[in-house]
XYZ file of C-alpha atoms in Angstrom:
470
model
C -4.427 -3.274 -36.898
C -6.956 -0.755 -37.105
C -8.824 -1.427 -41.010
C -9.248 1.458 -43.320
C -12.822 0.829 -43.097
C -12.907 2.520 -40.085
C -15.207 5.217 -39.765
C -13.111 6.884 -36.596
C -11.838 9.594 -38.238
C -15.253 11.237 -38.818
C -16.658 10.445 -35.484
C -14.071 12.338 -34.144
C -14.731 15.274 -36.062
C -18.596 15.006 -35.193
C -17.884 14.753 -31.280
C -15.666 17.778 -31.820
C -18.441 19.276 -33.166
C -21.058 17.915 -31.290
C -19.020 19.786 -27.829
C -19.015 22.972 -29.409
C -23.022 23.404 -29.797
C -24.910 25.075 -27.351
C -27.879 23.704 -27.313
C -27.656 20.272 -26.861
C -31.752 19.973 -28.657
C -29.649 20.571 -31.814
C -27.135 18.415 -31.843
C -27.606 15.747 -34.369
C -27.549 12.387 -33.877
C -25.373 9.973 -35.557
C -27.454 7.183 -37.031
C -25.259 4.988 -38.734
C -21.728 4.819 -39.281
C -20.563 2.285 -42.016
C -17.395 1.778 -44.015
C -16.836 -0.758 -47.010
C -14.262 -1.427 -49.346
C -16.747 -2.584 -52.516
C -15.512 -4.850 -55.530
C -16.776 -3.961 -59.031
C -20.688 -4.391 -59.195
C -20.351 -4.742 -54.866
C -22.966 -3.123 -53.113
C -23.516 -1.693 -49.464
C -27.053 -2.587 -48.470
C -28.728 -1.775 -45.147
C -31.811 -0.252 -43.024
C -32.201 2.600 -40.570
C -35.329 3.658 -38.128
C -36.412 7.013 -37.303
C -38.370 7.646 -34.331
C -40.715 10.340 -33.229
C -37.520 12.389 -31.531
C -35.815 12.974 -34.509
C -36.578 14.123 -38.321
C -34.939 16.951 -38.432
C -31.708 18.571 -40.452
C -31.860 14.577 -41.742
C -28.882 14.099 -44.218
C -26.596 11.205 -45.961
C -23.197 11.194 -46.411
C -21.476 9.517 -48.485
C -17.772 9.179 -48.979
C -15.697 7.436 -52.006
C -12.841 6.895 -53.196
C -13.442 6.482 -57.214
C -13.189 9.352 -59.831
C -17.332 9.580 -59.620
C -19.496 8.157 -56.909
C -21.410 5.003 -56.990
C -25.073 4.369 -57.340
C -26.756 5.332 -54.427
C -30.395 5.158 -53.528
C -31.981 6.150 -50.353
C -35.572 4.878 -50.019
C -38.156 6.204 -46.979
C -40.864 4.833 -45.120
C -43.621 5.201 -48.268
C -41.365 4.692 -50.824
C -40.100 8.107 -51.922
C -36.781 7.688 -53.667
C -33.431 10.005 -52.742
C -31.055 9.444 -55.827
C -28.605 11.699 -58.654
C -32.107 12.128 -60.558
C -33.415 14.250 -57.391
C -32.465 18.046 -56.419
C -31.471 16.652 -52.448
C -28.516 14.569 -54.096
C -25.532 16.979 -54.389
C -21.962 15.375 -55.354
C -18.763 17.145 -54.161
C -16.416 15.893 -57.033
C -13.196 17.470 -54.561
C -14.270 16.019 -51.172
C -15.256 12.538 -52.975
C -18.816 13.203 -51.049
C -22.222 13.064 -51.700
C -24.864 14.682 -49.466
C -28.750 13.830 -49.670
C -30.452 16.091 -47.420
C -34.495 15.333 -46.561
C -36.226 18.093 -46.720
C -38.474 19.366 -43.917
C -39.230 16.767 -41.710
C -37.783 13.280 -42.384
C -40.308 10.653 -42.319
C -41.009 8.411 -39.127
C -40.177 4.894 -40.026
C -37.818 2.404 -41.287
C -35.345 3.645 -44.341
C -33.812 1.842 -46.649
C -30.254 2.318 -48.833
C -28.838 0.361 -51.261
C -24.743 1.594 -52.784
C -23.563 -0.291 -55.828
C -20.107 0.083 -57.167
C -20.441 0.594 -60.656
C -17.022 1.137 -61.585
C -14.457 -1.190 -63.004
C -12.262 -0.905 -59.756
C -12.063 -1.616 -55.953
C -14.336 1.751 -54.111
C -14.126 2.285 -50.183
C -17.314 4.018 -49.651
C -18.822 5.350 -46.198
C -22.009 5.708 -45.493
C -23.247 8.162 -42.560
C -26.314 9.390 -41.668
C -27.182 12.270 -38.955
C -30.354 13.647 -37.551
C -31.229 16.298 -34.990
C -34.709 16.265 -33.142
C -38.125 16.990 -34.338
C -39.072 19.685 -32.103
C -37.734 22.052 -29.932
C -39.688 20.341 -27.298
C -38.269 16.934 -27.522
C -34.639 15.946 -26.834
C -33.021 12.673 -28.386
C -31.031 10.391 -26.909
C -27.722 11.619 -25.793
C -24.714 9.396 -25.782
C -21.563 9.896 -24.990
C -18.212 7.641 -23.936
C -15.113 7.780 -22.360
C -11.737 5.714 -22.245
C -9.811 6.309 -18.475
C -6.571 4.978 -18.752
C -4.222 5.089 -15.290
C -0.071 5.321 -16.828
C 1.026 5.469 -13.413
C 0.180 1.446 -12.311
C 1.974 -1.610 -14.265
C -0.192 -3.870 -15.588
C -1.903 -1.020 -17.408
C -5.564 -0.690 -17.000
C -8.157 1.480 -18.091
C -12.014 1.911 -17.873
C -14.367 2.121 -20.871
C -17.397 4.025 -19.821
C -20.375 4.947 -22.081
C -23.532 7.518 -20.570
C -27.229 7.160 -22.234
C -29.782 9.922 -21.145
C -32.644 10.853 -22.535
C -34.999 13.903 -21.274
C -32.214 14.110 -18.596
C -33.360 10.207 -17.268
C -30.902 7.449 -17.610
C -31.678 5.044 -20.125
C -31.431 1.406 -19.125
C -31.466 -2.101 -19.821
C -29.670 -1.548 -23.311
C -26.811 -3.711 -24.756
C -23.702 -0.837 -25.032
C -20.461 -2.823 -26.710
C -17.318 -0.681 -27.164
C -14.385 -1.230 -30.069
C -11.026 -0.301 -28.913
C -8.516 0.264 -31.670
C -4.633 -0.544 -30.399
C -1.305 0.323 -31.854
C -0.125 -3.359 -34.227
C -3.146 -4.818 -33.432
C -6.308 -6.120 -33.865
C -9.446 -3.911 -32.330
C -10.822 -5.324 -29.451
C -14.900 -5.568 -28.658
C -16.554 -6.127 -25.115
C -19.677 -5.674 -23.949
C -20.184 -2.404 -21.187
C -22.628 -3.104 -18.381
C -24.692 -1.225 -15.749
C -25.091 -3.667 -13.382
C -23.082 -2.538 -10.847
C -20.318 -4.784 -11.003
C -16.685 -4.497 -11.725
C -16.030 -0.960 -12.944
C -19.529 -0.081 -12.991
C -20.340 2.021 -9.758
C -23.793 1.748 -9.602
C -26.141 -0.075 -11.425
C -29.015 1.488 -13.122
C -27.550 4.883 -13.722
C -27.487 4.795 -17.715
C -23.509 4.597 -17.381
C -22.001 1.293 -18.307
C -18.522 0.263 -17.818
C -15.934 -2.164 -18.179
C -12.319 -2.598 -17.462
C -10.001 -3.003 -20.663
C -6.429 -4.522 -20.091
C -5.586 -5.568 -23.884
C -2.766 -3.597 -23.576
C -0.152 -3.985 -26.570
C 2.322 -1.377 -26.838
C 2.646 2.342 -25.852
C 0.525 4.599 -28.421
C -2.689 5.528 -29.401
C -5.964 3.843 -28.181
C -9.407 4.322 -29.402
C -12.931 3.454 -28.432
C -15.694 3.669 -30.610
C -19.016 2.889 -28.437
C -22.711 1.623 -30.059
C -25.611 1.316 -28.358
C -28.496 -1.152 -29.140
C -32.139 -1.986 -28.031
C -34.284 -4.174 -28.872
C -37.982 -2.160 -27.289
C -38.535 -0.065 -30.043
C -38.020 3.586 -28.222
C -35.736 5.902 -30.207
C -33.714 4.780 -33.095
C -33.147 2.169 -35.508
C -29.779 0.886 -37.670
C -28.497 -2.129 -39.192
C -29.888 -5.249 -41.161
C -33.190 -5.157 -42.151
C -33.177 -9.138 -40.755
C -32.025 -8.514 -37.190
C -34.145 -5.306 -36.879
C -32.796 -3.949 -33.673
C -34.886 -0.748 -31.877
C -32.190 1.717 -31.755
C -28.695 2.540 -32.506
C -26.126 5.174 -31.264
C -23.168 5.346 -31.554
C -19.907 7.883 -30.054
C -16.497 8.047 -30.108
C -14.007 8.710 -26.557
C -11.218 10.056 -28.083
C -7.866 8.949 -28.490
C -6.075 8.563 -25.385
C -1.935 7.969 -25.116
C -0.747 5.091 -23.185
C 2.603 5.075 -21.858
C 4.464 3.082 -19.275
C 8.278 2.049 -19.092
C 7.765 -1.504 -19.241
C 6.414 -1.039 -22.678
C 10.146 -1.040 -23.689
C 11.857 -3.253 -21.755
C 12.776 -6.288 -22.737
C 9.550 -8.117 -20.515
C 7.109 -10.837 -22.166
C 4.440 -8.388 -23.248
C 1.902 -11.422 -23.205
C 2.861 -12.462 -19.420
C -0.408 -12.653 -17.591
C 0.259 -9.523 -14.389
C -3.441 -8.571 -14.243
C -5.357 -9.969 -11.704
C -8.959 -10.527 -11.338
C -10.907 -7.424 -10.285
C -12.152 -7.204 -6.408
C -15.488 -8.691 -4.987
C -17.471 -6.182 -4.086
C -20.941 -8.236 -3.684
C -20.391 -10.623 -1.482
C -23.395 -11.059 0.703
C -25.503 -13.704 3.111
C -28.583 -15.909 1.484
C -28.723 -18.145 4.266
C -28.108 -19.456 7.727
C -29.162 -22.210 10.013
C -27.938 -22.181 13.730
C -28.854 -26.059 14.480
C -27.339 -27.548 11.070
C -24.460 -24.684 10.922
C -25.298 -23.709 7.758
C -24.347 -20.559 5.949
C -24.943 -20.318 2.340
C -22.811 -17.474 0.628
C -23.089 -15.980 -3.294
C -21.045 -13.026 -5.348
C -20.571 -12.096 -8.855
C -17.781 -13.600 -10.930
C -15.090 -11.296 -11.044
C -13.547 -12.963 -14.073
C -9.505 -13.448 -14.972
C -7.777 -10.181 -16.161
C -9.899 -8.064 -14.047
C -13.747 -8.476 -15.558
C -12.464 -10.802 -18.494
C -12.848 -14.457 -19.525
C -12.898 -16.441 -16.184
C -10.617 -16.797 -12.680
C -8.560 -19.879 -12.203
C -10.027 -20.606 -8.340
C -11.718 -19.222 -5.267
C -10.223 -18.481 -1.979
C -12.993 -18.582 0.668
C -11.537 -16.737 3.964
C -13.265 -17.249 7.489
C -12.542 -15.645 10.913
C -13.959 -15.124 14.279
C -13.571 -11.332 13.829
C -13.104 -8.260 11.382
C -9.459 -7.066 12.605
C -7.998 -10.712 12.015
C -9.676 -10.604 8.791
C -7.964 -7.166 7.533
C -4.460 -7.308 9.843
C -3.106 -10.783 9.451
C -0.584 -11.626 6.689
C -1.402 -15.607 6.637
C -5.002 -15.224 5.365
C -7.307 -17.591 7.304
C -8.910 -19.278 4.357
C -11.797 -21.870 5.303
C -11.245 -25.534 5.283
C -12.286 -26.951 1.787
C -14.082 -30.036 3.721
C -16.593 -26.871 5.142
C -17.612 -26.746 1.413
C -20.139 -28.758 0.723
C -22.162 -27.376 -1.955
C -20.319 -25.151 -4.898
C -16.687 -25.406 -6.489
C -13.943 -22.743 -5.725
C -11.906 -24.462 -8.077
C -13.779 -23.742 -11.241
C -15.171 -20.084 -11.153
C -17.953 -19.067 -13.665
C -17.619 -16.663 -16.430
C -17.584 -12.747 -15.343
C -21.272 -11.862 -14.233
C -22.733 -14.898 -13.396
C -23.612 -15.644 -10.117
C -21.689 -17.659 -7.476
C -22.971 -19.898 -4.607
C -21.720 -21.642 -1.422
C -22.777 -24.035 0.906
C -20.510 -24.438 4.372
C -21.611 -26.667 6.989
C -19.851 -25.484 10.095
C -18.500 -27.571 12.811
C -20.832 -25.989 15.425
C -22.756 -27.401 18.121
C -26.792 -27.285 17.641
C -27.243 -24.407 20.069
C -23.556 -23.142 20.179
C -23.310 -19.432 19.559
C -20.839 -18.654 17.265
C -19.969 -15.370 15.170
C -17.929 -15.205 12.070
C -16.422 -12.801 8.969
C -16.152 -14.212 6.048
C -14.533 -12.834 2.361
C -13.181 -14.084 -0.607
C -10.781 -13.160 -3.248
C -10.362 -14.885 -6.721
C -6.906 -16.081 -8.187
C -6.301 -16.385 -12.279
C -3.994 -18.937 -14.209
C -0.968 -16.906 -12.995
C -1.434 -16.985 -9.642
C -2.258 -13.240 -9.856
C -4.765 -12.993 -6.818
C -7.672 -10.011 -6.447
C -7.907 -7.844 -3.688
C -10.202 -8.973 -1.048
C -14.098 -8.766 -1.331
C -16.262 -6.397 0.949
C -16.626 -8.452 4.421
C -19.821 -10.131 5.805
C -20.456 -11.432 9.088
C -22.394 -14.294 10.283
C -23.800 -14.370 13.913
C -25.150 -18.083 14.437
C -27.591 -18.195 17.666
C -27.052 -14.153 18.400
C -29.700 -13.463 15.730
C -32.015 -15.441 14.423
C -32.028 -17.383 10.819
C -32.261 -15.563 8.026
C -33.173 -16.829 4.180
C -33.357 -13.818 1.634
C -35.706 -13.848 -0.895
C -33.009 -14.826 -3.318
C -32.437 -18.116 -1.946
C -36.005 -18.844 -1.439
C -36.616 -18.623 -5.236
C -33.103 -20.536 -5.723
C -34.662 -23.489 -3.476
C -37.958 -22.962 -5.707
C -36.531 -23.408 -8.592
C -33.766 -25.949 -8.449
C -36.398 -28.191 -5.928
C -40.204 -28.273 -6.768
C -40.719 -30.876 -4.100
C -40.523 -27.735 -1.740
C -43.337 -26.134 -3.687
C -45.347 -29.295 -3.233
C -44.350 -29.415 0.086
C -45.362 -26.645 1.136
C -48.421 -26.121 -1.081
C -49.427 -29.747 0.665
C -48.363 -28.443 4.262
C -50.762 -25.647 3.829
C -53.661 -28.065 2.674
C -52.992 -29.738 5.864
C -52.937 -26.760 8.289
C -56.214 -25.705 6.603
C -57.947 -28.700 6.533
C -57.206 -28.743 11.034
C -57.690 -25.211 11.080
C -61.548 -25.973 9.395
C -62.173 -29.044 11.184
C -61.342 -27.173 14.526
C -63.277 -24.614 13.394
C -66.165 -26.595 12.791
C -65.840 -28.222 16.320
C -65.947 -25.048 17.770
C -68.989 -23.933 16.456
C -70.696 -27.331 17.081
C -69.647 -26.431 21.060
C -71.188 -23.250 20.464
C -74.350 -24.504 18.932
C -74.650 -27.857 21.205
C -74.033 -25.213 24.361
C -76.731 -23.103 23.127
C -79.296 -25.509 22.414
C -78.370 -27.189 26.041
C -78.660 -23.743 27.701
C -82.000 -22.894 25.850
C -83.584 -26.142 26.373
C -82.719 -25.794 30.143
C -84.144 -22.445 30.527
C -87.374 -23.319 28.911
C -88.104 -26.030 31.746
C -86.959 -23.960 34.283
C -89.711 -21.359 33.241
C -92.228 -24.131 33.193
C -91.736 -25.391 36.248
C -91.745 -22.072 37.812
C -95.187 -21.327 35.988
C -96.641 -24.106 36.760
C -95.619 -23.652 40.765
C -96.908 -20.075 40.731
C -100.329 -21.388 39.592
C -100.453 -23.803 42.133
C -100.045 -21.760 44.992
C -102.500 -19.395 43.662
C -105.574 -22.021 43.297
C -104.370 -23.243 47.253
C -105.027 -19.389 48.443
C -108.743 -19.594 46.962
């Protein structure tokens, strides 16, 4: 069940609010978002970074639930103090809510803030703090999230999506994890990606995704979505200790799930979702005279992109159609196998990797399509991966870079190998290049030498024949 800490509520407003503006250079950005329930002398400590993007329209808000507020002190970069002694701390006794507002231009930096109950009973306090950019030349980060949620399928599903651009570029390689509140429940918390993956179209965009199927009930469902990097590029919140980059955080809006099954008399906690599809299954390597063909994917996970499958089931067949058409799937003889386990699948993400060893003649030429699907704990089985086909002795061998640096790595010998295969050529290729130019040099010398006596001899003929005329 959702806690009363929860700082929802007021997201919501500021994304309402946040739609409504304009001119999206002065929209503030949400900084930090914490809620506490605080004991008698409790306190709320913490830390938050301000980059060069944003400064201004900087403010703190702080909600409680006592008669009078706590002790609050916010503390910039240098050390100037924000507190009740100073004209930027204004109390609204109604709305329970203080307000310290920075005047000007907020200073670039870390911040610290420190809230101490000081009454003699139990205080949920908030803590919030906004800021819109520096300039009118500079735009922060923008961040925004949604929750997609199809009624019409049974098992429920829904995607959790999340958007970071900045300066209208996507911003990448950031850790976005999304909180989804559920009706008689605990929240949930997964991580989003952008890898591509799963219910990520395409990786690199600055939108990450994930699928959510912790489905409880019918009602209300809520995602609240928080960015963090570690590279030091826009802005900072959270412990002091850990010191992450930058924080943001939005909120997607509560969205109304309904399906008739939530009513029926069903096991809610009977597993119905399957793992999501393949849809990276590709070719590392081949080898026509060992009929090898090495194959990898990304683990698709159990309950679409969560926890892990239950097994692999490797299909093979001499063409496309029989691949797509025919009900009794073709799958691959496990004795084929013989490097990687399709009975133990690896966590959602990681990479997979298969060895067959065909039963193919040396120079037989043989063509095949090969998929996979994976199957969970409840013998719920994905959809079928993207296709690939293998053409043993039509085209010639390939090994992708990626398997290269596999080999690399999991066998130095090759390294050594190789590194001692190319001393070897280049120790022939410079004694056959020395050879050569001895020929050249021993021809030379041969050819000269010759020539010299030939010009003697003909000199010393010529002055014969002259002294016999006289």
């Amino acid at each position: 069940m959702e806690s009363e800490t929860s700082t929802l509520i007021f997201d919501a407003m500021l994304d309402i609010y946040l739609m409504l503006q304009p001119d999206r250079r002065k929209i503030p950005v949400q900084i930090v978002g914490e809620s506490k329930y605080l004991d008698m002398s409790g306190s709320m400590t913490g830390s938050f970074k301000l980059d060069g993007s944003v400064g201004r329209n900087t403010r703190a808000i702080i909600t409680y639930s006592t008669k009078s507020p706590p002790n609050i002190t916010v503390v910039s970069p240098t050390g100037r103090k924000y507190c009740s002694l100073y004209p930027e701390y204004y109390d609204d006794s109604e709305l329970h809510q203080v307000q310290i507002t920075v005047p000007a231009l907020a200073e670039v930096g870390r911040w610290t803030y420190n809230i101490v109950n000081d009454h003699q009973v139990v205080s949920l306090v908030s803590f919030l703090v906004m800021s819109s950019a520096r300039s009118d030349h500079v735009t922060p980060l923008q961040f925004s999230g949604a929750l997609l949620v199809d009624n019409s399928s049974w098992p429920v599903t829904a995607v959790v999506t999340a958007e970071a651009v900045r300066d209208r570029q996507p911003v990448r390689d950031v850790r976005v994890t999304a909180r989804v509140t559920r009706p008689a429940a605990e929240p949930v918390e997964l991580q989003l990606f952008d890898n591509g993956i799963g219910a990520d179209i395409l990786a690199g965009d600055g939108i990450y995704s994930r699928y959510f199927t912790h489905f409880t009930t019918a009602g209300l469902y809520t995602a609240s979505i928080e960015m963090v990097d570690d590279k030091g590029e826009a802005i900072a919140a959270g412990d002091i200790n850990t010191d992450p980059s930058m924080v943001a955080r939005t909120f997607t809006g509560s969205v109304r799930v309904e399906h008739p099954k939530f009513h029926s008399n069903s096991n809610q906690s009977m597993d119905e979702c399957p793992p999501m599809r393949i849809t990276d299954l590709r070719v590392l390597h081949t080898s026509q005279s060992e009929g090898l063909v090495v194959l990898s994917w990304t683990a698709p996970g159990d309950d679409a992109d969560n926890d892990r499958a239950s097994s692999y089931t490797l299909l093979m067949a001499s063409d496309a159609e029989s691949m797509v058409t025919r009900r009794d799937l073709p799958e691959i003889d496990p004795d084929f196998v013989v490097q990687g386990n399709l009975k133990s699948p690896k966590h959602f993400g990681e990479k997979e990797q298969v060895t067959l060893k065909l039963k193919t003649a040396p120079d037989e030429k043989r063509s095949f399509v090969f998929s996979v699907f994976a199957v969970d704990e409840g013998n719920n089985k994905g959809e079928i991966s993207n296709l690939v086909t293998v053409g043993l002795g039509f085209v010639p061998d390939i090994s992708t870079p990626e398997y290269l640096a596999e080999v690399t790595k999991h066998d130095p010998d090759t390294s050594t190998d190789s590194s001692q295969k190319n001393l070897a050529i280049a120790v022939v290729v410079g004694i056959s290049a020395g050879l050569l130019a001895v020929t050249i040099v021993t021809t030379f010398c041969i050819h000269f030498v010759g020539e010299m006596k030939r010009k003697s001899l003909e000199n010393k003929l010529f002055h014969s024949g002259t002294n016999s005329v006289v």
